[in-house]
Coordinates of C-alpha atoms and ligand atoms in Angstrom, one line a residue:
X255 CA 5.1 -23.2 -45.0
X256 CA 7.4 -20.1 -44.8
X257 CA 4.7 -18.4 -42.6
X258 CA 4.6 -21.4 -40.2
X259 CA 8.4 -21.5 -39.9
X260 CA 8.4 -17.8 -39.0
X261 CA 5.7 -18.3 -36.4
X262 CA 7.6 -21.2 -34.9
X263 CA 10.8 -19.2 -34.8
X264 CA 8.9 -16.3 -33.1
X265 CA 7.4 -18.6 -30.6
X266 CA 10.8 -20.2 -29.8
X267 CA 12.3 -16.8 -29.4
X268 CA 9.6 -15.8 -26.9
X269 CA 10.0 -19.0 -24.9
X270 CA 13.8 -18.3 -24.7
X271 CA 12.8 -14.7 -23.6
X272 CA 10.6 -15.9 -20.7
X273 CA 13.5 -18.1 -19.5
X274 CA 15.6 -15.0 -19.1
X275 CA 13.5 -13.0 -16.7
X276 CA 10.2 -11.3 -16.1
X277 CA 8.2 -10.0 -19.0
X278 CA 7.0 -6.5 -18.2
X279 CA 3.8 -4.7 -19.5
X280 CA 5.6 -2.6 -22.2
X281 CA 7.6 -5.6 -23.6
X282 CA 6.7 -7.3 -26.8
X283 CA 4.6 -10.4 -26.3
X284 CA 2.5 -12.7 -28.4
X285 CA -1.2 -11.9 -28.5
X286 CA -1.9 -15.4 -27.2
X287 CA 0.3 -14.8 -24.1
X288 CA -1.4 -11.5 -23.4
X289 CA -4.9 -13.1 -23.8
X290 CA -4.0 -16.1 -21.6
X291 CA -2.7 -13.9 -18.8
X292 CA -5.8 -11.6 -19.0
X293 CA -8.0 -14.7 -18.8
X294 CA -6.2 -16.3 -15.9
X295 CA -5.6 -13.2 -13.9
X296 CA -9.1 -11.9 -14.3
X297 CA -10.5 -15.3 -13.3
X298 CA -8.2 -15.3 -10.3
X299 CA -9.3 -11.8 -9.3
X300 CA -13.0 -12.7 -9.7
X301 CA -12.4 -15.8 -7.5
X302 CA -11.0 -13.6 -4.7
X303 CA -14.0 -11.3 -4.9
X304 CA -16.6 -14.0 -5.2
X305 CA -14.7 -15.9 -2.5
X306 CA -15.6 -13.2 0.0
X307 CA -19.3 -14.2 -0.1
X308 CA -19.4 -17.6 1.6
X309 CA -17.2 -16.3 4.5
X310 CA -18.7 -12.8 4.6
X311 CA -22.0 -14.4 5.6
X312 CA -20.3 -15.8 8.7
X313 CA -18.8 -12.5 10.1
X314 CA -21.9 -11.7 12.2
X315 CA -22.2 -15.3 13.3
X316 CA -18.6 -16.1 14.3
X317 CA -18.6 -17.5 17.8
X318 CA -16.6 -14.8 19.6
X319 CA -15.3 -11.3 19.1
X320 CA -11.8 -12.6 18.4
X321 CA -13.1 -14.9 15.7
X322 CA -15.1 -12.1 14.1
X323 CA -12.1 -9.8 14.0
X324 CA -9.9 -12.5 12.4
X325 CA -12.6 -13.4 9.9
X326 CA -13.2 -9.7 9.0
X327 CA -9.5 -9.2 8.4
X328 CA -9.3 -12.3 6.2
X329 CA -12.3 -11.3 4.1
X330 CA -10.8 -7.7 3.7
X331 CA -7.5 -9.3 2.6
X332 CA -9.5 -11.1 -0.2
X333 CA -10.9 -7.8 -1.4
X334 CA -7.3 -6.6 -1.5
X335 CA -6.1 -9.6 -3.5
X336 CA -8.8 -9.0 -6.0
X337 CA -7.7 -5.4 -6.4
X338 CA -4.0 -6.3 -6.8
X339 CA -5.0 -8.8 -9.5
X340 CA -7.3 -6.5 -11.4
X341 CA -4.6 -3.9 -11.3
X342 CA -2.0 -6.3 -12.6
X343 CA -4.3 -7.5 -15.4
X344 CA -5.0 -3.8 -16.4
X345 CA -1.3 -3.4 -17.2
X346 CA -2.0 -5.7 -20.2
X347 CA -4.5 -3.3 -21.7
X348 CA -7.9 -4.5 -20.4
X349 CA -10.0 -2.5 -17.8
X350 CA -11.5 -3.5 -14.5
X351 CA -14.9 -2.4 -16.0
X352 CA -14.5 -4.8 -18.9
X353 CA -13.4 -7.7 -16.6
X354 CA -16.4 -7.0 -14.3
X355 CA -18.7 -6.9 -17.3
X356 CA -17.4 -10.4 -18.4
X357 CA -18.0 -11.8 -14.9
X358 CA -21.5 -10.4 -14.6
X359 CA -22.4 -11.6 -18.1
X360 CA -21.2 -15.1 -17.2
X361 CA -18.4 -14.9 -19.9
X362 CA -15.6 -15.1 -17.4
X363 CA -15.2 -17.9 -14.9
X364 CA -14.3 -17.8 -11.2
X365 CA -13.1 -20.7 -9.0
X366 CA -15.6 -23.6 -8.8
X367 CA -15.1 -23.9 -5.1
X368 CA -17.1 -20.7 -4.3
X369 CA -20.2 -22.2 -5.7
X370 CA -20.6 -24.4 -2.6
X371 CA -22.4 -23.1 0.6
X372 CA -20.7 -22.5 4.0
X373 CA -23.4 -24.3 6.1
X374 CA -21.7 -24.4 9.6
X375 CA -18.9 -22.6 11.5
X376 CA -16.7 -25.6 10.8
X377 CA -17.0 -24.8 7.1
X378 CA -15.2 -21.5 7.8
X379 CA -12.4 -23.6 9.3
X380 CA -12.4 -26.0 6.3
X381 CA -12.3 -23.1 3.8
X382 CA -9.3 -21.6 5.5
X383 CA -7.5 -24.9 6.0
X384 CA -8.3 -26.6 2.7
X385 CA -9.3 -23.9 0.2
X386 CA -6.6 -21.5 1.3
X387 CA -4.2 -24.5 1.6
X388 CA -5.0 -25.3 -2.0
X389 CA -4.5 -21.7 -3.0
X390 CA -1.0 -21.6 -1.4
X391 CA 0.0 -24.8 -3.3
X392 CA -1.3 -23.3 -6.5
X393 CA 0.0 -19.8 -6.0
X394 CA 3.5 -20.1 -4.5
X395 CA 4.8 -21.2 -7.9
X396 CA 3.0 -18.3 -9.5
X397 CA 5.4 -15.9 -7.6
X398 CA 8.0 -17.1 -10.2
X399 CA 5.7 -17.0 -13.2
X400 CA 6.9 -15.1 -16.3
X401 CA 4.8 -12.0 -16.1
X402 CA 6.3 -9.4 -13.6
X403 CA 3.1 -7.7 -12.3
X404 CA 1.4 -11.1 -11.7
X405 CA 4.4 -12.6 -10.0
X406 CA 4.8 -9.5 -7.7
X407 CA 1.1 -9.5 -6.8
X408 CA 1.4 -13.2 -5.9
X409 CA 4.3 -12.6 -3.5
X410 CA 2.2 -10.4 -1.3
X411 CA -0.9 -12.5 -1.7
X412 CA 0.9 -15.7 -0.7
X413 CA 2.1 -14.1 2.6
X414 CA -1.5 -13.3 3.5
X415 CA -2.7 -16.7 2.4
X416 CA -0.4 -18.4 4.9
X417 CA -2.2 -16.4 7.7
X418 CA -5.5 -17.5 6.2
X419 CA -4.6 -21.1 6.2
X420 CA -3.4 -21.0 9.8
X421 CA -6.6 -19.3 10.9
X422 CA -8.6 -22.2 9.2
X423 CA -6.4 -24.9 10.8
X424 CA -6.8 -23.3 14.2
X425 CA -10.6 -23.3 13.9
X426 CA -10.4 -27.0 12.9
X427 CA -8.0 -27.7 15.8
X428 CA -10.4 -26.1 18.4
X429 CA -13.3 -28.1 17.0
X430 CA -11.2 -31.4 16.8
X431 CA -10.3 -30.9 20.5
X432 CA -13.8 -30.1 21.5
X433 CA -16.9 -32.1 22.3
X434 CA -18.3 -34.9 20.2
X435 CA -20.7 -32.7 18.4
X436 CA -17.9 -30.3 17.5
X437 CA -15.7 -33.1 16.2
X438 CA -18.6 -34.4 14.1
X439 CA -19.1 -30.9 12.7
X440 CA -15.4 -30.7 11.7
X441 CA -15.5 -34.2 10.1
X442 CA -18.7 -33.3 8.3
X443 CA -17.1 -30.2 6.8
X444 CA -14.0 -32.1 5.7
X445 CA -16.3 -34.7 4.0
X446 CA -18.2 -32.0 2.1
X447 CA -15.2 -29.7 1.1
X448 CA -12.6 -32.4 0.3
X449 CA -13.7 -33.2 -3.3
X450 CA -14.6 -29.7 -4.3
X451 CA -11.2 -28.5 -3.1
X452 CA -9.4 -31.2 -5.2
X453 CA -11.4 -29.8 -8.2
X454 CA -9.9 -26.3 -7.6
X455 CA -6.7 -27.4 -9.3
X456 CA -8.6 -27.8 -12.6
X457 CA -9.3 -30.8 -14.8
X458 CA -7.0 -33.8 -15.1
X459 CA -3.9 -33.0 -17.2
X460 CA -5.2 -35.0 -20.1
X461 CA -8.2 -32.7 -20.3
X462 CA -6.5 -29.4 -19.5
X463 CA -6.7 -27.4 -22.7
X464 CA -4.5 -24.5 -21.7
X465 CA -1.7 -26.3 -19.6
X466 CA 0.7 -27.2 -22.3
X467 CA 1.0 -23.7 -23.8
X468 CA 0.8 -22.0 -20.4
X469 CA 3.7 -24.1 -19.2
X470 CA 5.8 -23.3 -22.3
X471 CA 5.2 -19.6 -21.5
X472 CA 5.9 -20.1 -17.8
X473 CA 2.4 -18.7 -17.0
X474 CA 2.0 -22.0 -15.2
X475 CA 5.0 -23.8 -13.7
X476 CA 3.3 -27.1 -12.8
X477 CA 0.5 -29.2 -14.2
X478 CA -2.9 -29.4 -12.5
X479 CA -2.4 -33.0 -11.4
X480 CA 1.1 -32.3 -10.0
X481 CA -0.3 -29.5 -7.8
X482 CA -3.3 -31.6 -6.7
X483 CA -1.0 -34.4 -5.6
X484 CA 1.2 -31.9 -3.6
X485 CA -1.9 -30.7 -1.9
X486 CA -3.0 -34.2 -0.9
X487 CA 0.4 -35.0 0.4
X488 CA 0.4 -31.8 2.6
X489 CA -3.2 -32.3 3.9
X490 CA -3.3 -36.0 4.8
X491 CA -0.8 -35.7 7.7
X492 CA -2.5 -32.5 8.9
X493 CA -5.8 -34.3 9.0
X494 CA -4.3 -37.2 10.9
X495 CA -3.0 -34.7 13.5
X496 CA -6.5 -33.4 13.8
X497 CA -7.8 -37.0 14.1
X498 CA -10.1 -36.5 11.1
X499 CA -10.7 -39.0 8.4
X500 CA -9.9 -37.9 4.8
X501 CA -12.6 -39.2 2.4
X502 CA -11.4 -42.2 0.3
X503 CA -8.9 -43.3 3.0
X504 CA -5.7 -42.2 1.3
X505 CA -2.9 -44.8 1.2
X506 CA 0.8 -43.8 1.0
X507 CA 2.8 -45.2 -2.0
X508 CA 6.0 -46.3 -0.4
X509 CA 8.0 -45.7 -3.5
X510 CA 6.9 -42.2 -4.4
X511 CA 5.7 -41.0 -1.0
X512 CA 2.4 -39.9 -2.6
X513 CA -1.0 -40.4 -1.0
X514 CA -3.8 -41.8 -3.1
X515 CA -7.0 -39.8 -3.6
X516 CA -10.2 -39.9 -5.6
X517 CA -12.0 -40.7 -7.7
X518 CA -13.2 -37.2 -8.4
X519 CA -16.6 -36.6 -9.9
X520 CA -15.6 -34.6 -13.0
X521 CA -19.1 -34.5 -14.2
X522 CA -20.0 -32.4 -11.1
X523 CA -17.0 -30.1 -11.8
X524 CA -18.1 -29.5 -15.4
X525 CA -21.6 -28.8 -14.2
X526 CA -20.4 -26.3 -11.6
X527 CA -18.2 -24.4 -14.0
X528 CA -21.1 -24.3 -16.5
X529 CA -23.0 -22.3 -14.0
X530 CA -25.2 -25.0 -12.4
X531 CA -23.5 -25.5 -9.0
X532 CA -25.4 -25.2 -5.7
X533 CA -24.7 -21.4 -5.4
X534 CA -23.8 -20.1 -8.8
X535 CA -26.9 -18.0 -9.2
X536 CA -26.7 -16.6 -5.7
X537 CA -23.1 -15.6 -6.2
X538 CA -23.7 -13.8 -9.4
X539 CA -26.8 -12.1 -8.0
X540 CA -24.8 -10.8 -5.1
X541 CA -22.1 -9.4 -7.5
X542 CA -24.7 -7.7 -9.7
X543 CA -26.3 -6.1 -6.6
X544 CA -22.8 -4.9 -5.4
X545 CA -22.1 -3.5 -8.9
X546 CA -25.5 -1.6 -8.8
X547 CA -25.1 -0.4 -5.2
X548 CA -21.6 0.9 -5.9
X549 CA -22.5 2.8 -9.0
X550 CA -23.0 6.2 -7.1
X551 CA -19.6 5.8 -5.4
X552 CA -17.9 5.3 -8.8
X553 CA -19.7 8.2 -10.3
X554 CA -18.9 10.5 -7.4
X555 CA -15.2 9.6 -7.4
X556 CA -15.0 10.1 -11.2
X557 CA -16.7 13.5 -10.8
X558 CA -14.2 14.4 -8.0
X559 CA -11.2 13.3 -10.1
X560 CA -12.5 15.4 -13.1
X561 CA -12.9 18.5 -10.8
X562 CA -9.5 17.9 -9.3
X563 CA -7.8 17.7 -12.8
X564 CA -9.7 20.8 -14.0
X565 CA -8.5 22.8 -10.9
X566 CA -4.9 21.7 -11.5
X567 CA -5.1 22.6 -15.1
X568 CA -6.5 26.1 -14.2
Ligands
BYC273 N1 -12.9 -23.4 -11.4 O1 -7.0 -25.8 -19.2 P1 -7.4 -25.6 -17.8 C1 -8.6 -18.4 -3.6 C2 -11.5 -23.8 -16.2 S1 -9.0 -17.9 -5.2 C3 -13.4 -22.8 -12.4 O2 -6.7 -26.5 -16.8 P2 -5.9 -23.3 -16.8 C4 -9.4 -17.9 -2.5 C5 -10.4 -23.0 -16.9 O3 -10.5 -21.6 -16.6 C6 -8.4 -19.3 -6.1 N2 -12.9 -23.0 -13.7 O4 -7.2 -24.1 -17.4 C7 -10.1 -16.8 -2.5 C8 -10.6 -23.3 -18.4 O5 -11.8 -22.6 -18.8 P3 -11.7 -21.4 -19.9 C9 -8.4 -19.0 -7.6 C10 -11.9 -23.8 -13.8 O6 -6.2 -21.9 -16.7 C11 -10.9 -16.3 -1.5 C12 -11.0 -24.8 -18.3 O7 -11.6 -25.0 -17.0 N3 -7.0 -19.4 -8.0 O8 -7.8 -19.2 -3.5 O9 -4.7 -23.7 -17.5 C13 -10.9 -17.1 -0.3 C14 -9.9 -25.7 -18.6 O10 -9.0 -25.8 -17.6 C15 -11.3 -24.4 -12.7 C16 -6.6 -19.1 -9.2 O11 -7.3 -18.6 -10.1 C17 -11.8 -24.2 -11.5 N4 -11.3 -24.8 -10.3 O12 -5.8 -23.9 -15.3 C18 -10.2 -18.2 -0.2 C19 -5.2 -19.5 -9.5 N5 -10.2 -25.1 -13.2 O13 -11.0 -20.2 -19.2 C20 -9.4 -18.6 -1.2 C21 -4.7 -19.1 -10.9 C22 -10.2 -25.0 -14.5 O14 -10.9 -21.8 -21.0 N6 -5.2 -19.9 -11.9 N7 -11.2 -24.2 -14.9 O15 -13.1 -21.0 -20.2 C23 -4.7 -21.1 -12.3 O16 -3.7 -21.6 -11.7 C24 -5.3 -21.8 -13.4 O17 -6.1 -20.9 -14.2 C25 -6.2 -23.1 -13.0 C26 -6.8 -23.7 -14.3 C27 -5.2 -24.1 -12.4 C28 -7.3 -22.7 -12.1

């Protein structure tokens, strides 16, 4: 009983601490807080890196030099986001090598959305518009989360995500103003990406095992369902502007101003995060190949760093 009271008091003290300002890497923190951050930040970093795959495939097939240059810059930004996030997670005592090992062993998750294929050029528009749009809704609040290195990484990432969403919307706009076949391609992409994008926000609040504690610690500032609703409210008017039909024909609640959505196939979501989505195996195969192909670069830079240190010491 005495032990439980002491644990409750320590927890209450830490919750008061996070309300005061950023927690920094050298500060005292509960083991659970550290572990939750490492889990979320490493999953987030893996999502950025795996997220390069569906779009990377389209760089050589983008319809013009301008589109290629923009897509190339976007995919490079995602590599950068992954690196900021791995770096921020490393301040908590883990290593990039260990996080990568967990990803390749299937122990760490990455966003469910990247287990779906990008079949047409319109899918690149839909990814930018919807997936990066969802990322912004989820990540802007993270700029104010309690852990300093994560919050600061998110500030820079969010600026770049705004550019990503605009490039996606602009692709959709060009298609929506194009010929019948282009409009159909845009509609078909929205139909396929809508539900998987809604799943990005995580399971419904009643089934989210980490939300309550993460919100107490200000690792998360809003629940999964709150952010999902914000996203729907943002996208429905944009889809109308594009003259595209959002699946499920959202209706506006006059009282709350919220648009309806769903139902969402949560069985499919559970299946995808268990490793059985349409592209899970391809995505991990590509990461394993990249890890193998990059081995000599890591070895060469480690040998160079060692030589450099030895020379300095001499
Ligand atoms: N996919 O208790 P819950 C991007 C897991 S990158 C896979 O609600 P939490 C972009 C969850 O991990 C976007 N797994 O968890 C990149 C947990 O499993 P574990 C990535 C999911 O953490 C390139 C279990 O389900 N964004 O935008 O409180 C190009 C229970 O869930 C998913 C981030 O990572 C999912 N969708 O909340 C373009 C943002 N949802 O770990 C774009 C940061 C849930 O216990 N992360 N799970 O085995 C977050 O905000 C939160 O971690 C989540 C989940 C809202 C995702």
